[in-house]
Amino acid sequence: GYTFGAAPSEGGLLLIRRNVNNAWVAENLTAIIPGASPIAGDVTVLIETSGLAVVAGLDTSGDLVIYRQNAGDVWTFHNITV
């Protein structure tokens, strides 16, 4: 794993981490993942036993949504409520 932060923004869920040059960079996961909706409030981060992360929160419709880190550092989006 690696050190990262996750924060909701008006434009989507930001993933903040260090790149290969050890500089902090932000990626908008909502913009990168087709069909993803932004988390509208607080986020909860869970670390699976595999060491991969899950970021969860409520979207603007009140649906529970998650962004899940997969092998190869690929992130996916899932609406748990629908």
PDB file of N, CA, C and O in Angstrom:
ATOM      1  N   GLY A   1       0.804  -1.175   0.000  1.00  0.00           N
ATOM      2  CA  GLY A   1       0.000   0.000   0.000  1.00  0.00           C
ATOM      3  C   GLY A   1       0.857   1.252   0.000  1.00  0.00           C
ATOM      4  O   GLY A   1       2.081   1.197  -0.062  1.00  0.00           O
ATOM      5  N   TYR A   2       0.199   2.364   0.052  1.00  0.00           N
ATOM      6  CA  TYR A   2       0.863   3.651   0.060  1.00  0.00           C
ATOM      7  C   TYR A   2       0.048   4.617   0.900  1.00  0.00           C
ATOM      8  O   TYR A   2      -1.102   4.359   1.236  1.00  0.00           O
ATOM      9  N   THR A   3       0.629   5.730   1.231  1.00  0.00           N
ATOM     10  CA  THR A   3      -0.068   6.743   1.997  1.00  0.00           C
ATOM     11  C   THR A   3      -0.892   7.599   1.048  1.00  0.00           C
ATOM     12  O   THR A   3      -0.389   8.061   0.024  1.00  0.00           O
ATOM     13  N   PHE A   4      -2.165   7.803   1.366  1.00  0.00           N
ATOM     14  CA  PHE A   4      -3.015   8.648   0.553  1.00  0.00           C
ATOM     15  C   PHE A   4      -4.082   9.293   1.415  1.00  0.00           C
ATOM     16  O   PHE A   4      -4.302   8.903   2.556  1.00  0.00           O
ATOM     17  N   GLY A   5      -4.714  10.282   0.872  1.00  0.00           N
ATOM     18  CA  GLY A   5      -5.861  10.915   1.497  1.00  0.00           C
ATOM     19  C   GLY A   5      -6.993  10.941   0.491  1.00  0.00           C
ATOM     20  O   GLY A   5      -6.776  10.888  -0.714  1.00  0.00           O
ATOM     21  N   ALA A   6      -8.213  11.021   0.992  1.00  0.00           N
ATOM     22  CA  ALA A   6      -9.385  11.126   0.133  1.00  0.00           C
ATOM     23  C   ALA A   6     -10.244  12.255   0.664  1.00  0.00           C
ATOM     24  O   ALA A   6     -10.441  12.366   1.877  1.00  0.00           O
ATOM     25  N   ALA A   7     -10.732  13.098  -0.240  1.00  0.00           N
ATOM     26  CA  ALA A   7     -11.535  14.244   0.184  1.00  0.00           C
ATOM     27  C   ALA A   7     -12.605  14.543  -0.853  1.00  0.00           C
ATOM     28  O   ALA A   7     -12.319  14.567  -2.052  1.00  0.00           O
ATOM     29  N   PRO A   8     -13.837  14.784  -0.383  1.00  0.00           N
ATOM     30  CA  PRO A   8     -14.867  15.189  -1.332  1.00  0.00           C
ATOM     31  C   PRO A   8     -14.637  16.637  -1.757  1.00  0.00           C
ATOM     32  O   PRO A   8     -14.127  17.444  -0.987  1.00  0.00           O
ATOM     33  N   SER A   9     -14.990  16.941  -3.006  1.00  0.00           N
ATOM     34  CA  SER A   9     -14.908  18.311  -3.505  1.00  0.00           C
ATOM     35  C   SER A   9     -16.118  18.552  -4.394  1.00  0.00           C
ATOM     36  O   SER A   9     -16.844  17.620  -4.719  1.00  0.00           O
ATOM     37  N   GLU A  10     -16.332  19.788  -4.802  1.00  0.00           N
ATOM     38  CA  GLU A  10     -17.465  20.083  -5.690  1.00  0.00           C
ATOM     39  C   GLU A  10     -17.354  19.324  -7.001  1.00  0.00           C
ATOM     40  O   GLU A  10     -18.350  18.968  -7.611  1.00  0.00           O
ATOM     41  N   GLY A  11     -16.131  19.051  -7.444  1.00  0.00           N
ATOM     42  CA  GLY A  11     -15.922  18.361  -8.713  1.00  0.00           C
ATOM     43  C   GLY A  11     -15.882  16.853  -8.614  1.00  0.00           C
ATOM     44  O   GLY A  11     -15.892  16.160  -9.623  1.00  0.00           O
ATOM     45  N   GLY A  12     -15.823  16.306  -7.406  1.00  0.00           N
ATOM     46  CA  GLY A  12     -15.770  14.855  -7.251  1.00  0.00           C
ATOM     47  C   GLY A  12     -14.852  14.441  -6.119  1.00  0.00           C
ATOM     48  O   GLY A  12     -14.320  15.277  -5.385  1.00  0.00           O
ATOM     49  N   LEU A  13     -14.644  13.143  -5.982  1.00  0.00           N
ATOM     50  CA  LEU A  13     -13.798  12.607  -4.922  1.00  0.00           C
ATOM     51  C   LEU A  13     -12.332  12.733  -5.317  1.00  0.00           C
ATOM     52  O   LEU A  13     -11.917  12.203  -6.347  1.00  0.00           O
ATOM     53  N   LEU A  14     -11.570  13.433  -4.505  1.00  0.00           N
ATOM     54  CA  LEU A  14     -10.145  13.607  -4.772  1.00  0.00           C
ATOM     55  C   LEU A  14      -9.341  12.561  -4.028  1.00  0.00           C
ATOM     56  O   LEU A  14      -9.546  12.337  -2.833  1.00  0.00           O
ATOM     57  N   LEU A  15      -8.430  11.919  -4.739  1.00  0.00           N
ATOM     58  CA  LEU A  15      -7.463  11.003  -4.153  1.00  0.00           C
ATOM     59  C   LEU A  15      -6.129  11.731  -4.171  1.00  0.00           C
ATOM     60  O   LEU A  15      -5.646  12.145  -5.223  1.00  0.00           O
ATOM     61  N   ILE A  16      -5.553  11.932  -3.000  1.00  0.00           N
ATOM     62  CA  ILE A  16      -4.311  12.689  -2.870  1.00  0.00           C
ATOM     63  C   ILE A  16      -3.228  11.730  -2.404  1.00  0.00           C
ATOM     64  O   ILE A  16      -3.385  11.042  -1.395  1.00  0.00           O
ATOM     65  N   ARG A  17      -2.129  11.664  -3.159  1.00  0.00           N
ATOM     66  CA  ARG A  17      -1.057  10.729  -2.821  1.00  0.00           C
ATOM     67  C   ARG A  17       0.263  11.209  -3.415  1.00  0.00           C
ATOM     68  O   ARG A  17       0.316  12.132  -4.200  1.00  0.00           O
ATOM     69  N   ARG A  18       1.319  10.525  -3.043  1.00  0.00           N
ATOM     70  CA  ARG A  18       2.645  10.840  -3.587  1.00  0.00           C
ATOM     71  C   ARG A  18       2.861  10.074  -4.887  1.00  0.00           C
ATOM     72  O   ARG A  18       2.528   8.908  -4.989  1.00  0.00           O
ATOM     73  N   ASN A  19       3.466  10.754  -5.875  1.00  0.00           N
ATOM     74  CA  ASN A  19       3.766  10.085  -7.136  1.00  0.00           C
ATOM     75  C   ASN A  19       5.174   9.497  -7.091  1.00  0.00           C
ATOM     76  O   ASN A  19       5.832   9.508  -6.049  1.00  0.00           O
ATOM     77  N   VAL A  20       5.650   9.003  -8.215  1.00  0.00           N
ATOM     78  CA  VAL A  20       6.960   8.346  -8.253  1.00  0.00           C
ATOM     79  C   VAL A  20       8.107   9.316  -7.935  1.00  0.00           C
ATOM     80  O   VAL A  20       9.185   8.887  -7.532  1.00  0.00           O
ATOM     81  N   ASN A  21       7.871  10.615  -8.092  1.00  0.00           N
ATOM     82  CA  ASN A  21       8.886  11.626  -7.759  1.00  0.00           C
ATOM     83  C   ASN A  21       8.750  12.139  -6.330  1.00  0.00           C
ATOM     84  O   ASN A  21       9.371  13.125  -5.955  1.00  0.00           O
ATOM     85  N   ASN A  22       7.876  11.483  -5.539  1.00  0.00           N
ATOM     86  CA  ASN A  22       7.639  11.817  -4.143  1.00  0.00           C
ATOM     87  C   ASN A  22       6.949  13.164  -3.959  1.00  0.00           C
ATOM     88  O   ASN A  22       7.018  13.768  -2.912  1.00  0.00           O
ATOM     89  N   ALA A  23       6.279  13.647  -5.003  1.00  0.00           N
ATOM     90  CA  ALA A  23       5.504  14.889  -4.925  1.00  0.00           C
ATOM     91  C   ALA A  23       4.030  14.535  -4.718  1.00  0.00           C
ATOM     92  O   ALA A  23       3.540  13.530  -5.234  1.00  0.00           O
ATOM     93  N   TRP A  24       3.336  15.360  -3.933  1.00  0.00           N
ATOM     94  CA  TRP A  24       1.912  15.127  -3.715  1.00  0.00           C
ATOM     95  C   TRP A  24       1.129  15.518  -4.955  1.00  0.00           C
ATOM     96  O   TRP A  24       1.332  16.585  -5.529  1.00  0.00           O
ATOM     97  N   VAL A  25       0.207  14.644  -5.388  1.00  0.00           N
ATOM     98  CA  VAL A  25      -0.654  14.910  -6.536  1.00  0.00           C
ATOM     99  C   VAL A  25      -2.094  14.538  -6.169  1.00  0.00           C
ATOM    100  O   VAL A  25      -2.321  13.697  -5.300  1.00  0.00           O
ATOM    101  N   ALA A  26      -3.033  15.197  -6.827  1.00  0.00           N
ATOM    102  CA  ALA A  26      -4.455  14.904  -6.602  1.00  0.00           C
ATOM    103  C   ALA A  26      -5.074  14.407  -7.905  1.00  0.00           C
ATOM    104  O   ALA A  26      -4.810  14.962  -8.970  1.00  0.00           O
ATOM    105  N   GLU A  27      -5.869  13.356  -7.795  1.00  0.00           N
ATOM    106  CA  GLU A  27      -6.612  12.823  -8.928  1.00  0.00           C
ATOM    107  C   GLU A  27      -8.095  12.893  -8.578  1.00  0.00           C
ATOM    108  O   GLU A  27      -8.477  12.585  -7.453  1.00  0.00           O
ATOM    109  N   ASN A  28      -8.916  13.272  -9.523  1.00  0.00           N
ATOM    110  CA  ASN A  28     -10.350  13.297  -9.320  1.00  0.00           C
ATOM    111  C   ASN A  28     -10.913  11.954  -9.777  1.00  0.00           C
ATOM    112  O   ASN A  28     -11.110  11.730 -10.975  1.00  0.00           O
ATOM    113  N   LEU A  29     -11.163  11.056  -8.820  1.00  0.00           N
ATOM    114  CA  LEU A  29     -11.642   9.716  -9.171  1.00  0.00           C
ATOM    115  C   LEU A  29     -13.012   9.762  -9.830  1.00  0.00           C
ATOM    116  O   LEU A  29     -13.306   8.950 -10.707  1.00  0.00           O
ATOM    117  N   THR A  30     -13.856  10.716  -9.436  1.00  0.00           N
ATOM    118  CA  THR A  30     -15.182  10.823 -10.034  1.00  0.00           C
ATOM    119  C   THR A  30     -15.080  11.138 -11.525  1.00  0.00           C
ATOM    120  O   THR A  30     -15.834  10.618 -12.331  1.00  0.00           O
ATOM    121  N   ALA A  31     -14.130  11.990 -11.888  1.00  0.00           N
ATOM    122  CA  ALA A  31     -13.949  12.357 -13.290  1.00  0.00           C
ATOM    123  C   ALA A  31     -13.312  11.231 -14.098  1.00  0.00           C
ATOM    124  O   ALA A  31     -13.576  11.093 -15.290  1.00  0.00           O
ATOM    125  N   ILE A  32     -12.495  10.418 -13.452  1.00  0.00           N
ATOM    126  CA  ILE A  32     -11.764   9.349 -14.144  1.00  0.00           C
ATOM    127  C   ILE A  32     -12.628   8.111 -14.387  1.00  0.00           C
ATOM    128  O   ILE A  32     -12.502   7.450 -15.404  1.00  0.00           O
ATOM    129  N   ILE A  33     -13.528   7.802 -13.441  1.00  0.00           N
ATOM    130  CA  ILE A  33     -14.305   6.564 -13.499  1.00  0.00           C
ATOM    131  C   ILE A  33     -15.668   6.839 -14.152  1.00  0.00           C
ATOM    132  O   ILE A  33     -16.468   7.601 -13.608  1.00  0.00           O
ATOM    133  N   PRO A  34     -15.948   6.241 -15.305  1.00  0.00           N
ATOM    134  CA  PRO A  34     -17.240   6.459 -15.970  1.00  0.00           C
ATOM    135  C   PRO A  34     -18.412   6.045 -15.078  1.00  0.00           C
ATOM    136  O   PRO A  34     -18.382   4.995 -14.440  1.00  0.00           O
ATOM    137  N   GLY A  35     -19.426   6.901 -15.001  1.00  0.00           N
ATOM    138  CA  GLY A  35     -20.629   6.595 -14.237  1.00  0.00           C
ATOM    139  C   GLY A  35     -20.534   6.869 -12.752  1.00  0.00           C
ATOM    140  O   GLY A  35     -21.504   6.649 -12.022  1.00  0.00           O
ATOM    141  N   ALA A  36     -19.395   7.329 -12.278  1.00  0.00           N
ATOM    142  CA  ALA A  36     -19.220   7.589 -10.842  1.00  0.00           C
ATOM    143  C   ALA A  36     -19.954   8.862 -10.438  1.00  0.00           C
ATOM    144  O   ALA A  36     -20.027   9.814 -11.206  1.00  0.00           O
ATOM    145  N   SER A  37     -20.493   8.863  -9.230  1.00  0.00           N
ATOM    146  CA  SER A  37     -21.098  10.073  -8.682  1.00  0.00           C
ATOM    147  C   SER A  37     -20.277  10.505  -7.471  1.00  0.00           C
ATOM    148  O   SER A  37     -19.705   9.677  -6.764  1.00  0.00           O
ATOM    149  N   PRO A  38     -20.212  11.811  -7.225  1.00  0.00           N
ATOM    150  CA  PRO A  38     -19.366  12.299  -6.135  1.00  0.00           C
ATOM    151  C   PRO A  38     -19.959  12.023  -4.756  1.00  0.00           C
ATOM    152  O   PRO A  38     -21.173  11.921  -4.610  1.00  0.00           O
ATOM    153  N   ILE A  39     -19.101  11.909  -3.783  1.00  0.00           N
ATOM    154  CA  ILE A  39     -19.525  11.827  -2.388  1.00  0.00           C
ATOM    155  C   ILE A  39     -19.796  13.253  -1.938  1.00  0.00           C
ATOM    156  O   ILE A  39     -18.981  14.152  -2.136  1.00  0.00           O
ATOM    157  N   ALA A  40     -20.976  13.472  -1.332  1.00  0.00           N
ATOM    158  CA  ALA A  40     -21.428  14.819  -1.022  1.00  0.00           C
ATOM    159  C   ALA A  40     -21.039  15.309   0.371  1.00  0.00           C
ATOM    160  O   ALA A  40     -21.181  16.489   0.662  1.00  0.00           O
ATOM    161  N   GLY A  41     -20.549  14.435   1.219  1.00  0.00           N
ATOM    162  CA  GLY A  41     -20.237  14.832   2.585  1.00  0.00           C
ATOM    163  C   GLY A  41     -19.023  14.102   3.108  1.00  0.00           C
ATOM    164  O   GLY A  41     -18.034  13.950   2.405  1.00  0.00           O
ATOM    165  N   ASP A  42     -19.142  13.641   4.338  1.00  0.00           N
ATOM    166  CA  ASP A  42     -18.028  12.946   4.982  1.00  0.00           C
ATOM    167  C   ASP A  42     -17.687  11.649   4.252  1.00  0.00           C
ATOM    168  O   ASP A  42     -18.558  11.004   3.665  1.00  0.00           O
ATOM    169  N   VAL A  43     -16.414  11.296   4.304  1.00  0.00           N
ATOM    170  CA  VAL A  43     -15.958  10.034   3.732  1.00  0.00           C
ATOM    171  C   VAL A  43     -15.491   9.110   4.847  1.00  0.00           C
ATOM    172  O   VAL A  43     -15.044   9.562   5.901  1.00  0.00           O
ATOM    173  N   THR A  44     -15.624   7.831   4.598  1.00  0.00           N
ATOM    174  CA  THR A  44     -15.104   6.797   5.484  1.00  0.00           C
ATOM    175  C   THR A  44     -14.136   5.964   4.676  1.00  0.00           C
ATOM    176  O   THR A  44     -14.456   5.559   3.557  1.00  0.00           O
ATOM    177  N   VAL A  45     -12.947   5.725   5.219  1.00  0.00           N
ATOM    178  CA  VAL A  45     -11.951   4.915   4.524  1.00  0.00           C
ATOM    179  C   VAL A  45     -11.756   3.611   5.292  1.00  0.00           C
ATOM    180  O   VAL A  45     -11.535   3.628   6.502  1.00  0.00           O
ATOM    181  N   LEU A  46     -11.864   2.516   4.577  1.00  0.00           N
ATOM    182  CA  LEU A  46     -11.643   1.186   5.144  1.00  0.00           C
ATOM    183  C   LEU A  46     -10.480   0.546   4.414  1.00  0.00           C
ATOM    184  O   LEU A  46     -10.335   0.720   3.195  1.00  0.00           O
ATOM    185  N   ILE A  47      -9.669  -0.193   5.132  1.00  0.00           N
ATOM    186  CA  ILE A  47      -8.568  -0.934   4.520  1.00  0.00           C
ATOM    187  C   ILE A  47      -8.892  -2.418   4.634  1.00  0.00           C
ATOM    188  O   ILE A  47      -9.081  -2.945   5.733  1.00  0.00           O
ATOM    189  N   GLU A  48      -8.977  -3.086   3.493  1.00  0.00           N
ATOM    190  CA  GLU A  48      -9.260  -4.511   3.473  1.00  0.00           C
ATOM    191  C   GLU A  48      -8.056  -5.288   4.003  1.00  0.00           C
ATOM    192  O   GLU A  48      -6.942  -4.769   4.048  1.00  0.00           O
ATOM    193  N   THR A  49      -8.268  -6.548   4.351  1.00  0.00           N
ATOM    194  CA  THR A  49      -7.161  -7.379   4.835  1.00  0.00           C
ATOM    195  C   THR A  49      -6.081  -7.535   3.771  1.00  0.00           C
ATOM    196  O   THR A  49      -4.927  -7.795   4.088  1.00  0.00           O
ATOM    197  N   SER A  50      -6.438  -7.329   2.508  1.00  0.00           N
ATOM    198  CA  SER A  50      -5.470  -7.401   1.411  1.00  0.00           C
ATOM    199  C   SER A  50      -4.594  -6.152   1.346  1.00  0.00           C
ATOM    200  O   SER A  50      -3.618  -6.113   0.603  1.00  0.00           O
ATOM    201  N   GLY A  51      -4.963  -5.116   2.117  1.00  0.00           N
ATOM    202  CA  GLY A  51      -4.223  -3.856   2.091  1.00  0.00           C
ATOM    203  C   GLY A  51      -4.799  -2.835   1.128  1.00  0.00           C
ATOM    204  O   GLY A  51      -4.319  -1.709   1.054  1.00  0.00           O
ATOM    205  N   LEU A  52      -5.834  -3.211   0.379  1.00  0.00           N
ATOM    206  CA  LEU A  52      -6.459  -2.292  -0.567  1.00  0.00           C
ATOM    207  C   LEU A  52      -7.524  -1.458   0.150  1.00  0.00           C
ATOM    208  O   LEU A  52      -8.089  -1.883   1.154  1.00  0.00           O
ATOM    209  N   ALA A  53      -7.798  -0.277  -0.391  1.00  0.00           N
ATOM    210  CA  ALA A  53      -8.678   0.678   0.279  1.00  0.00           C
ATOM    211  C   ALA A  53     -10.071   0.726  -0.328  1.00  0.00           C
ATOM    212  O   ALA A  53     -10.263   0.467  -1.521  1.00  0.00           O
ATOM    213  N   VAL A  54     -11.023   1.089   0.513  1.00  0.00           N
ATOM    214  CA  VAL A  54     -12.392   1.379   0.095  1.00  0.00           C
ATOM    215  C   VAL A  54     -12.752   2.732   0.699  1.00  0.00           C
ATOM    216  O   VAL A  54     -12.580   2.946   1.899  1.00  0.00           O
ATOM    217  N   VAL A  55     -13.231   3.651  -0.137  1.00  0.00           N
ATOM    218  CA  VAL A  55     -13.676   4.966   0.327  1.00  0.00           C
ATOM    219  C   VAL A  55     -15.184   5.013   0.133  1.00  0.00           C
ATOM    220  O   VAL A  55     -15.677   4.792  -0.973  1.00  0.00           O
ATOM    221  N   ALA A  56     -15.925   5.288   1.212  1.00  0.00           N
ATOM    222  CA  ALA A  56     -17.388   5.253   1.163  1.00  0.00           C
ATOM    223  C   ALA A  56     -17.979   6.572   1.642  1.00  0.00           C
ATOM    224  O   ALA A  56     -17.368   7.304   2.415  1.00  0.00           O
ATOM    225  N   GLY A  57     -19.199   6.846   1.176  1.00  0.00           N
ATOM    226  CA  GLY A  57     -19.929   8.022   1.613  1.00  0.00           C
ATOM    227  C   GLY A  57     -21.260   8.095   0.899  1.00  0.00           C
ATOM    228  O   GLY A  57     -21.611   7.213   0.109  1.00  0.00           O
ATOM    229  N   LEU A  58     -22.011   9.155   1.180  1.00  0.00           N
ATOM    230  CA  LEU A  58     -23.316   9.350   0.557  1.00  0.00           C
ATOM    231  C   LEU A  58     -23.198  10.348  -0.584  1.00  0.00           C
ATOM    232  O   LEU A  58     -22.511  11.373  -0.450  1.00  0.00           O
ATOM    233  N   ASP A  59     -23.888  10.048  -1.691  1.00  0.00           N
ATOM    234  CA  ASP A  59     -23.898  11.010  -2.797  1.00  0.00           C
ATOM    235  C   ASP A  59     -25.037  12.009  -2.581  1.00  0.00           C
ATOM    236  O   ASP A  59     -25.730  11.981  -1.552  1.00  0.00           O
ATOM    237  N   THR A  60     -25.261  12.898  -3.533  1.00  0.00           N
ATOM    238  CA  THR A  60     -26.266  13.952  -3.370  1.00  0.00           C
ATOM    239  C   THR A  60     -27.691  13.408  -3.293  1.00  0.00           C
ATOM    240  O   THR A  60     -28.581  14.086  -2.798  1.00  0.00           O
ATOM    241  N   SER A  61     -27.918  12.182  -3.757  1.00  0.00           N
ATOM    242  CA  SER A  61     -29.238  11.555  -3.662  1.00  0.00           C
ATOM    243  C   SER A  61     -29.424  10.796  -2.355  1.00  0.00           C
ATOM    244  O   SER A  61     -30.484  10.236  -2.104  1.00  0.00           O
ATOM    245  N   GLY A  62     -28.367  10.749  -1.541  1.00  0.00           N
ATOM    246  CA  GLY A  62     -28.417  10.001  -0.291  1.00  0.00           C
ATOM    247  C   GLY A  62     -28.071   8.542  -0.450  1.00  0.00           C
ATOM    248  O   GLY A  62     -28.212   7.760   0.493  1.00  0.00           O
ATOM    249  N   ASP A  63     -27.619   8.145  -1.639  1.00  0.00           N
ATOM    250  CA  ASP A  63     -27.219   6.750  -1.878  1.00  0.00           C
ATOM    251  C   ASP A  63     -25.829   6.498  -1.300  1.00  0.00           C
ATOM    252  O   ASP A  63     -24.952   7.365  -1.376  1.00  0.00           O
ATOM    253  N   LEU A  64     -25.632   5.303  -0.743  1.00  0.00           N
ATOM    254  CA  LEU A  64     -24.317   4.895  -0.268  1.00  0.00           C
ATOM    255  C   LEU A  64     -23.487   4.453  -1.460  1.00  0.00           C
ATOM    256  O   LEU A  64     -23.892   3.546  -2.209  1.00  0.00           O
ATOM    257  N   VAL A  65     -22.353   5.112  -1.672  1.00  0.00           N
ATOM    258  CA  VAL A  65     -21.478   4.787  -2.794  1.00  0.00           C
ATOM    259  C   VAL A  65     -20.079   4.480  -2.275  1.00  0.00           C
ATOM    260  O   VAL A  65     -19.682   4.963  -1.209  1.00  0.00           O
ATOM    261  N   ILE A  66     -19.365   3.650  -3.019  1.00  0.00           N
ATOM    262  CA  ILE A  66     -17.982   3.335  -2.650  1.00  0.00           C
ATOM    263  C   ILE A  66     -17.070   3.464  -3.864  1.00  0.00           C
ATOM    264  O   ILE A  66     -17.480   3.223  -5.000  1.00  0.00           O
ATOM    265  N   TYR A  67     -15.871   3.868  -3.581  1.00  0.00           N
ATOM    266  CA  TYR A  67     -14.766   3.828  -4.533  1.00  0.00           C
ATOM    267  C   TYR A  67     -13.819   2.773  -3.984  1.00  0.00           C
ATOM    268  O   TYR A  67     -13.404   2.856  -2.830  1.00  0.00           O
ATOM    269  N   ARG A  68     -13.501   1.765  -4.794  1.00  0.00           N
ATOM    270  CA  ARG A  68     -12.698   0.637  -4.311  1.00  0.00           C
ATOM    271  C   ARG A  68     -11.407   0.525  -5.108  1.00  0.00           C
ATOM    272  O   ARG A  68     -11.414   0.517  -6.334  1.00  0.00           O
ATOM    273  N   GLN A  69     -10.310   0.426  -4.357  1.00  0.00           N
ATOM    274  CA  GLN A  69      -9.005   0.208  -4.969  1.00  0.00           C
ATOM    275  C   GLN A  69      -8.877  -1.276  -5.284  1.00  0.00           C
ATOM    276  O   GLN A  69      -9.169  -2.134  -4.446  1.00  0.00           O
ATOM    277  N   ASN A  70      -8.452  -1.577  -6.502  1.00  0.00           N
ATOM    278  CA  ASN A  70      -8.258  -2.958  -6.928  1.00  0.00           C
ATOM    279  C   ASN A  70      -6.788  -3.197  -7.221  1.00  0.00           C
ATOM    280  O   ASN A  70      -5.985  -2.263  -7.238  1.00  0.00           O
ATOM    281  N   ALA A  71      -6.439  -4.436  -7.478  1.00  0.00           N
ATOM    282  CA  ALA A  71      -5.059  -4.779  -7.821  1.00  0.00           C
ATOM    283  C   ALA A  71      -4.591  -3.927  -8.990  1.00  0.00           C
ATOM    284  O   ALA A  71      -5.374  -3.583  -9.875  1.00  0.00           O
ATOM    285  N   GLY A  72      -3.346  -3.568  -8.982  1.00  0.00           N
ATOM    286  CA  GLY A  72      -2.793  -2.725 -10.031  1.00  0.00           C
ATOM    287  C   GLY A  72      -3.144  -1.267  -9.853  1.00  0.00           C
ATOM    288  O   GLY A  72      -3.003  -0.465 -10.761  1.00  0.00           O
ATOM    289  N   ASP A  73      -3.653  -0.913  -8.666  1.00  0.00           N
ATOM    290  CA  ASP A  73      -4.028   0.454  -8.327  1.00  0.00           C
ATOM    291  C   ASP A  73      -5.098   1.015  -9.267  1.00  0.00           C
ATOM    292  O   ASP A  73      -5.106   2.185  -9.612  1.00  0.00           O
ATOM    293  N   VAL A  74      -6.015   0.142  -9.690  1.00  0.00           N
ATOM    294  CA  VAL A  74      -7.159   0.559 -10.491  1.00  0.00           C
ATOM    295  C   VAL A  74      -8.334   0.759  -9.539  1.00  0.00           C
ATOM    296  O   VAL A  74      -8.610  -0.094  -8.703  1.00  0.00           O
ATOM    297  N   TRP A  75      -9.015   1.900  -9.652  1.00  0.00           N
ATOM    298  CA  TRP A  75     -10.141   2.212  -8.786  1.00  0.00           C
ATOM    299  C   TRP A  75     -11.448   2.001  -9.533  1.00  0.00           C
ATOM    300  O   TRP A  75     -11.560   2.314 -10.719  1.00  0.00           O
ATOM    301  N   THR A  76     -12.459   1.455  -8.828  1.00  0.00           N
ATOM    302  CA  THR A  76     -13.785   1.258  -9.395  1.00  0.00           C
ATOM    303  C   THR A  76     -14.814   1.946  -8.518  1.00  0.00           C
ATOM    304  O   THR A  76     -14.553   2.260  -7.353  1.00  0.00           O
ATOM    305  N   PHE A  77     -15.999   2.170  -9.067  1.00  0.00           N
ATOM    306  CA  PHE A  77     -17.095   2.846  -8.360  1.00  0.00           C
ATOM    307  C   PHE A  77     -18.281   1.899  -8.290  1.00  0.00           C
ATOM    308  O   PHE A  77     -18.588   1.196  -9.259  1.00  0.00           O
ATOM    309  N   HIS A  78     -18.991   1.916  -7.138  1.00  0.00           N
ATOM    310  CA  HIS A  78     -20.182   1.105  -6.967  1.00  0.00           C
ATOM    311  C   HIS A  78     -21.204   1.885  -6.149  1.00  0.00           C
ATOM    312  O   HIS A  78     -20.858   2.458  -5.107  1.00  0.00           O
ATOM    313  N   ASN A  79     -22.440   1.912  -6.631  1.00  0.00           N
ATOM    314  CA  ASN A  79     -23.539   2.476  -5.846  1.00  0.00           C
ATOM    315  C   ASN A  79     -24.169   1.306  -5.102  1.00  0.00           C
ATOM    316  O   ASN A  79     -24.784   0.438  -5.704  1.00  0.00           O
ATOM    317  N   ILE A  80     -24.005   1.291  -3.791  1.00  0.00           N
ATOM    318  CA  ILE A  80     -24.474   0.164  -2.969  1.00  0.00           C
ATOM    319  C   ILE A  80     -25.979   0.204  -2.792  1.00  0.00           C
ATOM    320  O   ILE A  80     -26.632  -0.829  -2.653  1.00  0.00           O
ATOM    321  N   THR A  81     -26.577   1.395  -2.805  1.00  0.00           N
ATOM    322  CA  THR A  81     -28.014   1.548  -2.559  1.00  0.00           C
ATOM    323  C   THR A  81     -28.845   1.070  -3.730  1.00  0.00           C
ATOM    324  O   THR A  81     -29.892   0.469  -3.548  1.00  0.00           O
ATOM    325  N   VAL A  82     -28.397   1.330  -4.947  1.00  0.00           N
ATOM    326  CA  VAL A  82     -29.193   0.994  -6.138  1.00  0.00           C
ATOM    327  C   VAL A  82     -29.078  -0.486  -6.437  1.00  0.00           C
ATOM    328  O   VAL A  82     -28.085  -1.099  -6.335  1.00  0.00           O
TER     329      VAL A  82
END
